[in-house]
mmCIF file of C-alpha atoms in Angstrom:
data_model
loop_
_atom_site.group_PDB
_atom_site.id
_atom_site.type_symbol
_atom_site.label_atom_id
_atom_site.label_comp_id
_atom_site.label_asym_id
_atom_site.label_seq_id
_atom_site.Cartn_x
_atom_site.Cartn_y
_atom_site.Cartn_z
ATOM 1 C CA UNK A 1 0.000 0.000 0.000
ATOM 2 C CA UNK A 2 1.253 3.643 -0.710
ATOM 3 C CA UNK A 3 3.363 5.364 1.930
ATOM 4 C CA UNK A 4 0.943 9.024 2.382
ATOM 5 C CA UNK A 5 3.495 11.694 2.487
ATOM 6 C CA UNK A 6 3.416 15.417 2.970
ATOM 7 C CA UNK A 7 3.149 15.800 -1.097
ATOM 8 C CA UNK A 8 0.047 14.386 -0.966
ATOM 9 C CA UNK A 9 -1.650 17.016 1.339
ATOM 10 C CA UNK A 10 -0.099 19.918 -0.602
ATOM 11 C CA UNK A 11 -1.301 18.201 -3.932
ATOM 12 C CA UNK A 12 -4.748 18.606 -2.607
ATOM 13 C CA UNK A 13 -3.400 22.196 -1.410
ATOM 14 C CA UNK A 14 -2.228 23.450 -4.152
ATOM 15 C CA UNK A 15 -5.460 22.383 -6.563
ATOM 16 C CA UNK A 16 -7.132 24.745 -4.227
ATOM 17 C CA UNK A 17 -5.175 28.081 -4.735
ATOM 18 C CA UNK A 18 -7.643 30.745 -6.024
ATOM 19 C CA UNK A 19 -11.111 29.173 -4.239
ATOM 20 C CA UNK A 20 -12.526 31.558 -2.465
ATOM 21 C CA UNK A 21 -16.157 33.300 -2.136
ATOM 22 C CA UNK A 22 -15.279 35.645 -4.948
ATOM 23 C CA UNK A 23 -15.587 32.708 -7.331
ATOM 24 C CA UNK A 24 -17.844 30.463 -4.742
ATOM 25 C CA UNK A 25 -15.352 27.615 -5.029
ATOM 26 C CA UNK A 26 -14.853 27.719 -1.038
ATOM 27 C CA UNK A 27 -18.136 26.092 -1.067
ATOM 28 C CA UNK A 28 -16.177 23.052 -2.700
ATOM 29 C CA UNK A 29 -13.879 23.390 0.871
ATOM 30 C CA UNK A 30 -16.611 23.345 2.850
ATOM 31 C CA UNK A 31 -18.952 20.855 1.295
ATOM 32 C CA UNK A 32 -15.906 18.220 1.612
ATOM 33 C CA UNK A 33 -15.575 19.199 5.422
ATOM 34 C CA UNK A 34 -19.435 18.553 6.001
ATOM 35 C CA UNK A 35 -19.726 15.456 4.228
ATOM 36 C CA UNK A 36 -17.588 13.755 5.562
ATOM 37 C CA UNK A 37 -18.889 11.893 8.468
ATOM 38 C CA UNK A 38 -22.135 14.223 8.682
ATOM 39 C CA UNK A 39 -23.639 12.953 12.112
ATOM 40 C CA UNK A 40 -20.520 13.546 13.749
ATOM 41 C CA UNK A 41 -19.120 16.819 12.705
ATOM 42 C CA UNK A 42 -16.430 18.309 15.463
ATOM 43 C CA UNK A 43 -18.597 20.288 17.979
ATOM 44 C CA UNK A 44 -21.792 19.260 15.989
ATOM 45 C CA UNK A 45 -21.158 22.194 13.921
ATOM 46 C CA UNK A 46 -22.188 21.980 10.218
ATOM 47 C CA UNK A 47 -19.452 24.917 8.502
ATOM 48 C CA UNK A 48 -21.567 27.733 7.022
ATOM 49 C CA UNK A 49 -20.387 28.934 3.151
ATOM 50 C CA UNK A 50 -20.155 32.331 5.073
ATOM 51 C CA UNK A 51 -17.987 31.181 7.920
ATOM 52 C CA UNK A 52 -14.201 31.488 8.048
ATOM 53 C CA UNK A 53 -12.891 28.990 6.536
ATOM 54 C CA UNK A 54 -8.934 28.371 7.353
ATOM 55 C CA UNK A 55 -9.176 25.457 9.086
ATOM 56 C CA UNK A 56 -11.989 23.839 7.058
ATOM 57 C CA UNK A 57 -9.788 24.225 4.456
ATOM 58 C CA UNK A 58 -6.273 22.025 6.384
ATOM 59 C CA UNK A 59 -9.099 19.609 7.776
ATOM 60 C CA UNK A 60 -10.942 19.273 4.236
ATOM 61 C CA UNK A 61 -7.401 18.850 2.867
ATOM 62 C CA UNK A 62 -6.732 16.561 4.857
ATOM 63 C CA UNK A 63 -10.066 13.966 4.379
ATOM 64 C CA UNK A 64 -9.366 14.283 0.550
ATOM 65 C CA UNK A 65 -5.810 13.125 1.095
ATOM 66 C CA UNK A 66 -6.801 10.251 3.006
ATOM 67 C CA UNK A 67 -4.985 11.377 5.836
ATOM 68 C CA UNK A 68 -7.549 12.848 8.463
ATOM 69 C CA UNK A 69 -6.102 10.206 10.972
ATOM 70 C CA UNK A 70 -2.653 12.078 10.678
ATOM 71 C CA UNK A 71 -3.887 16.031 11.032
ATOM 72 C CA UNK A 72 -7.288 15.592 12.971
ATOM 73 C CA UNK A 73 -10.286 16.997 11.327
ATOM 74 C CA UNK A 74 -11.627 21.064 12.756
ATOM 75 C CA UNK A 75 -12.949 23.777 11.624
ATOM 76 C CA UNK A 76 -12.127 25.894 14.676
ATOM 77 C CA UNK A 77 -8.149 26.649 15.045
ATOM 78 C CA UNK A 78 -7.885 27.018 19.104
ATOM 79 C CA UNK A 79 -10.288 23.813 19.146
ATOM 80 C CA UNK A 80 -7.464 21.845 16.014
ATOM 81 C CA UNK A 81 -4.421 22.903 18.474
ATOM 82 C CA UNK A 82 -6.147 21.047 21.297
ATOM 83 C CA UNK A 83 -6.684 17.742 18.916
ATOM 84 C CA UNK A 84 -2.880 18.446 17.624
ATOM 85 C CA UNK A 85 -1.730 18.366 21.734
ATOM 86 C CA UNK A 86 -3.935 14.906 22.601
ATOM 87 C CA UNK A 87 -2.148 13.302 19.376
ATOM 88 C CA UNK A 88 1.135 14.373 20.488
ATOM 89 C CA UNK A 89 1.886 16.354 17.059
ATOM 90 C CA UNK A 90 1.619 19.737 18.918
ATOM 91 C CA UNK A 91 4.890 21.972 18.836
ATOM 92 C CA UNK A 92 4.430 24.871 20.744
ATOM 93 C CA UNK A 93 8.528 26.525 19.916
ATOM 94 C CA UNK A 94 7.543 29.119 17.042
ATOM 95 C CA UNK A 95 11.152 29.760 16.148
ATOM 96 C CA UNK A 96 11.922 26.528 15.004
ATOM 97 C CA UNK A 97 12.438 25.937 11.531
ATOM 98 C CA UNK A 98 9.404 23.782 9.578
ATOM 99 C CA UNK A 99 9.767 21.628 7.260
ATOM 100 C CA UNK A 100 6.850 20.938 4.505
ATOM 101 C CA UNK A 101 2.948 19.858 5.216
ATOM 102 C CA UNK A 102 3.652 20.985 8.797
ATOM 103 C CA UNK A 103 0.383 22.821 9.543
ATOM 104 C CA UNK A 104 1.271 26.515 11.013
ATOM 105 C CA UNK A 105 -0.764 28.382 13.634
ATOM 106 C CA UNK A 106 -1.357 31.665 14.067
ATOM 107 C CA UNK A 107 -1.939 34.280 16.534
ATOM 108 C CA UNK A 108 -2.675 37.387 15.552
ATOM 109 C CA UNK A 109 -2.721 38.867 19.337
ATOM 110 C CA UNK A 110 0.549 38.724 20.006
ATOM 111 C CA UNK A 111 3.866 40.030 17.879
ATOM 112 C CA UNK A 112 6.771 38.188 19.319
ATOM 113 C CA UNK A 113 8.223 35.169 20.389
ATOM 114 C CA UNK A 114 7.402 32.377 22.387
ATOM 115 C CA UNK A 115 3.473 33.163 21.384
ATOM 116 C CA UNK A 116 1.073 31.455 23.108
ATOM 117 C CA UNK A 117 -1.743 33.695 22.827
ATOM 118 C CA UNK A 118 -5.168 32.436 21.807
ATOM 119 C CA UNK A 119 -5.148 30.465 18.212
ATOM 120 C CA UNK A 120 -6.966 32.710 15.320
ATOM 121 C CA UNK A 121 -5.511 31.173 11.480
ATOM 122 C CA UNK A 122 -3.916 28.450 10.131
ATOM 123 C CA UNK A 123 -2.326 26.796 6.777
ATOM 124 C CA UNK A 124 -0.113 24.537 5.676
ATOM 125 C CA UNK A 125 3.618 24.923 5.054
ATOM 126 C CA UNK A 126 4.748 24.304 1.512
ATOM 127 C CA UNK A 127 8.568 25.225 1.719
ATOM 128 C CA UNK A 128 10.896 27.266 3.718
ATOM 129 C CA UNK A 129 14.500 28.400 2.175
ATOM 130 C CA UNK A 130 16.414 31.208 2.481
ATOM 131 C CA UNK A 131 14.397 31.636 6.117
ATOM 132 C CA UNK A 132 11.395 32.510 4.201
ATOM 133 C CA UNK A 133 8.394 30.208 5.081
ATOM 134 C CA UNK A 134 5.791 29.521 1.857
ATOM 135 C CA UNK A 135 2.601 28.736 3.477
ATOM 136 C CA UNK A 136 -0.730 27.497 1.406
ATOM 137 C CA UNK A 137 -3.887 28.753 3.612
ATOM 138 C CA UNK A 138 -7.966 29.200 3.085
ATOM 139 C CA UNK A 139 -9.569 32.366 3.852
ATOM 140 C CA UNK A 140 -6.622 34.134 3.469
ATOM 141 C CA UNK A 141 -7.765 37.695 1.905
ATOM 142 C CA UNK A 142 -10.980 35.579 1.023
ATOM 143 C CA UNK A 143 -9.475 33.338 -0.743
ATOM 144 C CA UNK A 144 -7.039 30.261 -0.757
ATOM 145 C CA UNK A 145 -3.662 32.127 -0.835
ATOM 146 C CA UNK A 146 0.037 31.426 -0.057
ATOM 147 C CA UNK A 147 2.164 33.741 2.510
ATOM 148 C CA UNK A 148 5.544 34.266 2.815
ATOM 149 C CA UNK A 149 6.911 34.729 6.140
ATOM 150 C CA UNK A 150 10.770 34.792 7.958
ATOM 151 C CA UNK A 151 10.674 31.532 9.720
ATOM 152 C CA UNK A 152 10.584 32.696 13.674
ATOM 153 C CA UNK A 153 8.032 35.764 12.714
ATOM 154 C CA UNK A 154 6.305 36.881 16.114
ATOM 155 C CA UNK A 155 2.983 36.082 14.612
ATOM 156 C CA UNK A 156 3.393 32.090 14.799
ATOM 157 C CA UNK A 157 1.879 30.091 17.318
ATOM 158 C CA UNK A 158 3.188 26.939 16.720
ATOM 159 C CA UNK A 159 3.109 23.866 14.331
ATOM 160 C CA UNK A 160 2.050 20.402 14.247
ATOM 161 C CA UNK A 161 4.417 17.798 12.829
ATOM 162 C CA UNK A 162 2.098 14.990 11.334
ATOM 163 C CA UNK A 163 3.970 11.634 11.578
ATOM 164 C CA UNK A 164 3.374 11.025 7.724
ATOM 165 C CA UNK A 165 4.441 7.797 6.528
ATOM 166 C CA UNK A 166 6.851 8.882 3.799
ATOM 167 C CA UNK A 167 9.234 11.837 4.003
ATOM 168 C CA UNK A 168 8.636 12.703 0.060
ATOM 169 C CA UNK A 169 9.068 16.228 -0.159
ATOM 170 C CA UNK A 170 9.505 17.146 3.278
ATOM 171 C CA UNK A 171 13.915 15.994 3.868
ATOM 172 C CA UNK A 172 14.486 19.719 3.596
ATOM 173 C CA UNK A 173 11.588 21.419 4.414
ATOM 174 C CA UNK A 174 11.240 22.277 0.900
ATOM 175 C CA UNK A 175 8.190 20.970 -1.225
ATOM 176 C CA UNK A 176 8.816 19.563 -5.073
ATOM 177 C CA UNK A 177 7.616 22.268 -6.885
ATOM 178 C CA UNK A 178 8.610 25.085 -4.080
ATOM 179 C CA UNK A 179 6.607 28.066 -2.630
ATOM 180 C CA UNK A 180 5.381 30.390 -4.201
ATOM 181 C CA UNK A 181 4.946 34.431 -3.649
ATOM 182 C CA UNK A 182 2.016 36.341 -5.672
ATOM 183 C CA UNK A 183 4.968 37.180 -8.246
ATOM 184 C CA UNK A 184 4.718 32.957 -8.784
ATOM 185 C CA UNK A 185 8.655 32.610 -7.655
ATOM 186 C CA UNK A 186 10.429 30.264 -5.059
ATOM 187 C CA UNK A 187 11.420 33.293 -2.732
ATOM 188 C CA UNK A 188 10.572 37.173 -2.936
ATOM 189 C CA UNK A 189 12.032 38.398 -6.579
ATOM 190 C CA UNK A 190 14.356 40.951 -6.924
ATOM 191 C CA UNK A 191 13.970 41.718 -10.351
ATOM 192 C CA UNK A 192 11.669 45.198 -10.969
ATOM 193 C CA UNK A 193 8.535 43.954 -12.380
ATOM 194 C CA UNK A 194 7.091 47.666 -12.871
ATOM 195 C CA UNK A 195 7.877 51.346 -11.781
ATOM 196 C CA UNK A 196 5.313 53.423 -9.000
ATOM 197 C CA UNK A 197 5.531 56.206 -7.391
ATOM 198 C CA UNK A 198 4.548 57.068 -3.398
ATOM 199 C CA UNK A 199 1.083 59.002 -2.905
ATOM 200 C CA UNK A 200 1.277 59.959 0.275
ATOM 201 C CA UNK A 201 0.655 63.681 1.620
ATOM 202 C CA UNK A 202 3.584 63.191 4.270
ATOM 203 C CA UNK A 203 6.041 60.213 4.215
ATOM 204 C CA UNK A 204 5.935 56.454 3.736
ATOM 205 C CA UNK A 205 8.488 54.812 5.939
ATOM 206 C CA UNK A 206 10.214 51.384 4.153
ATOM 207 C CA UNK A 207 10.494 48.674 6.393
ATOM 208 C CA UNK A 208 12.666 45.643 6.878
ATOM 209 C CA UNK A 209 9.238 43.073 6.333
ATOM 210 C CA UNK A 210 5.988 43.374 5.402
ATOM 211 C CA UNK A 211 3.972 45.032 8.375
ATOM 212 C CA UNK A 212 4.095 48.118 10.712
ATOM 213 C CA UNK A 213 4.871 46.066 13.363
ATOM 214 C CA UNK A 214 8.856 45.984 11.918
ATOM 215 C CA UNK A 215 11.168 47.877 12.225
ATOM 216 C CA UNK A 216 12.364 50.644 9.479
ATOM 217 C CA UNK A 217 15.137 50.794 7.315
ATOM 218 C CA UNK A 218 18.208 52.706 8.575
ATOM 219 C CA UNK A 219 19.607 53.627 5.394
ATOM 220 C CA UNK A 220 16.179 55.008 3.912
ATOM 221 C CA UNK A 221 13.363 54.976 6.308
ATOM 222 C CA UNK A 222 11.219 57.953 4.936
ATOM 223 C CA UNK A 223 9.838 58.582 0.757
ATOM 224 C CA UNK A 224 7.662 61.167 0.293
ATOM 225 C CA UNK A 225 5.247 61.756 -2.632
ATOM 226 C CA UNK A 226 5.816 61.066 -6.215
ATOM 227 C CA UNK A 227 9.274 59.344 -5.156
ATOM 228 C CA UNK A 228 9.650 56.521 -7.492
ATOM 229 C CA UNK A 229 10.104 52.723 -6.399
ATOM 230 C CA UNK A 230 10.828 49.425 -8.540
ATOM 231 C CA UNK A 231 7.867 47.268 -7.615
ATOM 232 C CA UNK A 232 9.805 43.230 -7.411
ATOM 233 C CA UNK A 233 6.571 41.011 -5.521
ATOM 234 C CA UNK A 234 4.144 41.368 -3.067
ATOM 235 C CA UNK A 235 2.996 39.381 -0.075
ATOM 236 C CA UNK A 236 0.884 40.062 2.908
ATOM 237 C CA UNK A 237 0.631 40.988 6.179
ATOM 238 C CA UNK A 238 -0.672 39.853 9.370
ATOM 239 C CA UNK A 239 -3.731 40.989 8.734
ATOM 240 C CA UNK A 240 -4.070 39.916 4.863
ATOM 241 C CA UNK A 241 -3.345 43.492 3.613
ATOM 242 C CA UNK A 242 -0.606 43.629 0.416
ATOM 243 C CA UNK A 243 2.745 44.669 0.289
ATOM 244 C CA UNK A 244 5.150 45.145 -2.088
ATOM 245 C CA UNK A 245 8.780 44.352 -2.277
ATOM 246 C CA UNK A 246 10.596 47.211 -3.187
ATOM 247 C CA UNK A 247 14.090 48.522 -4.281
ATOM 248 C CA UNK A 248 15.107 52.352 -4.273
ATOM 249 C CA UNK A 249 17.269 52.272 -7.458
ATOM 250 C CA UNK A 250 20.824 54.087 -6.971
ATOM 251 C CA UNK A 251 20.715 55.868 -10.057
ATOM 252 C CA UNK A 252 17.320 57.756 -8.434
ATOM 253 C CA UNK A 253 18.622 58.470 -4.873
ATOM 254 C CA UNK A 254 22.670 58.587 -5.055
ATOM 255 C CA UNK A 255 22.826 55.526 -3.208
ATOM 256 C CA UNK A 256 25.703 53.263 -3.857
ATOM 257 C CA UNK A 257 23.895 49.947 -4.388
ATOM 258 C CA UNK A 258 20.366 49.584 -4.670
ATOM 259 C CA UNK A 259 18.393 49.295 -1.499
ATOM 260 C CA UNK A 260 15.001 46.329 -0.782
ATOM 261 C CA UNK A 261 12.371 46.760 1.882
ATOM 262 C CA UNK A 262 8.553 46.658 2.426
ATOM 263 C CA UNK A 263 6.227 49.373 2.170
ATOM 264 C CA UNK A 264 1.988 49.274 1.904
ATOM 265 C CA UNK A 265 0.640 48.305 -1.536
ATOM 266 C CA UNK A 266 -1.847 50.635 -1.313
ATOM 267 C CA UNK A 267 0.742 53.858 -1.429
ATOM 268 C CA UNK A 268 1.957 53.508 -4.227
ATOM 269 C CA UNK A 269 0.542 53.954 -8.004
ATOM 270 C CA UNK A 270 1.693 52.449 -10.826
ATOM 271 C CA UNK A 271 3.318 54.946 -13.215
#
């Protein structure tokens, strides 16, 4: 009989990328997640198409990959964690580093590590290199997303390590076809994909990740309107709001090399 093995839940994962309620494919999610065993639903609770739907979408994953035994089946993440801790998959250190089809937990109440603050989101990690964490999750921004991260961000709650039967795809933490940002790459591109300019009536400080929470950039913290910016991928924040990855290019400020951060997608136009 086939070993099941991390590549099989991100399969199922990665089929799912773009469902969400503006096409009405998360009722696809959810339909799996209330079918499955329908007089005994966690809690008794039949998922609503209106409901968040992140952990609906690692449990549903999960049934279609024939692996609910391994992951547990929830559709509430504080409620999963507890089911993670009785099967003795729970791993409660958020600075480790993952490796692939480890579910991740999030807490959105607390910035820093060790966080241990009430469980609000979860997904799926699909590869981690370079310390940047590719994570497949539902309901992210409406819609089944993936979100790059630095692995230890203050933001993580914790994972669970399935015990999967095969290690395909998860030796190095790193999936088979890799992670992948909005831009479609492995890791965050550096390459300009288009030229913006800042609208902002008084500055827009560039930070060192994607989030107010972090800390600026030294060696340009501060642009101020109609200061232009190459425009090289975006991700999102804590709270599902875009980003984009920038670079300030030398010929345009005197610098001496280009400089990358993070600033708030919604400053800046497209020229």
């Amino acid at each position: 009989m086939r070993k099941r093995s991390a590549e099989d839940l991100l399969k199922v994962l990665r089929s799912w990328v773009g469902y969400g309620r503006s096409n009405g494919k998360q009722k696809i999610i959810i339909d799996i997640y209330n079918k499955d065993d329908p007089t005994h639903l966690p809690r008794g609770y039949k998922v609503q198409y209106g409901d968040s739907y992140c952990d609906t979408t690692v449990s549903a994953a999960a049934i279609k990959a024939a692996m609910k035994d391994l992951i547990g089946k929830e559709c509430g993440v504080d409620e999963h964690v507890k089911i993670f801790k009785k099967m003795g998959i729970w791993q409660e250190d958020g600075t480790i580093v993952p490796k692939a089809g480890y579910p991740i937990v999030y807490s959105w109440r607390k910035a820093v590590q060790p966080n241990d603050a009430y469980s609000d989101h979860i997904g799926v990690i699909e590869s981690v290199k370079n310390g940047t964490i590719v994570a497949i999750e539902g309901n992210l921004g409406g819609e089944v997303k993936r979100r790059s991260i630095p692995v230890g961000w203050g933001y993580i709650r914790g994972y669970a390590i399935p015990k999967y039967e095969s290690d395909a795809g998860q030796s190095s933490g790193e999936s088979n076809n890799g992670g992948k940002t909005e831009s479609g790459s492995t890791k965050l591109s550096k390459k300009s994909k288009w030229i913006g300019v800042v609208t902002v009536n008084s500055v827009l400080n560039v930070r060192k990740w994607a989030g107010i929470e972090y800390d600026k950039l030294v060696s340009k913290p501060e642009l101020k309107n109609n200061d232009p910016v190459h425009v090289c991928d975006t991700i999102y924040d804590s709270n599902d709001e875009p980003w984009y990855y920038i670079y300030l290019d030398k010929a345009d400020y005197g610098f001496s090399s280009n400089i990358y951060g993070f600033v708030k997608a919604e400053y800046i136009r497209k020229q």
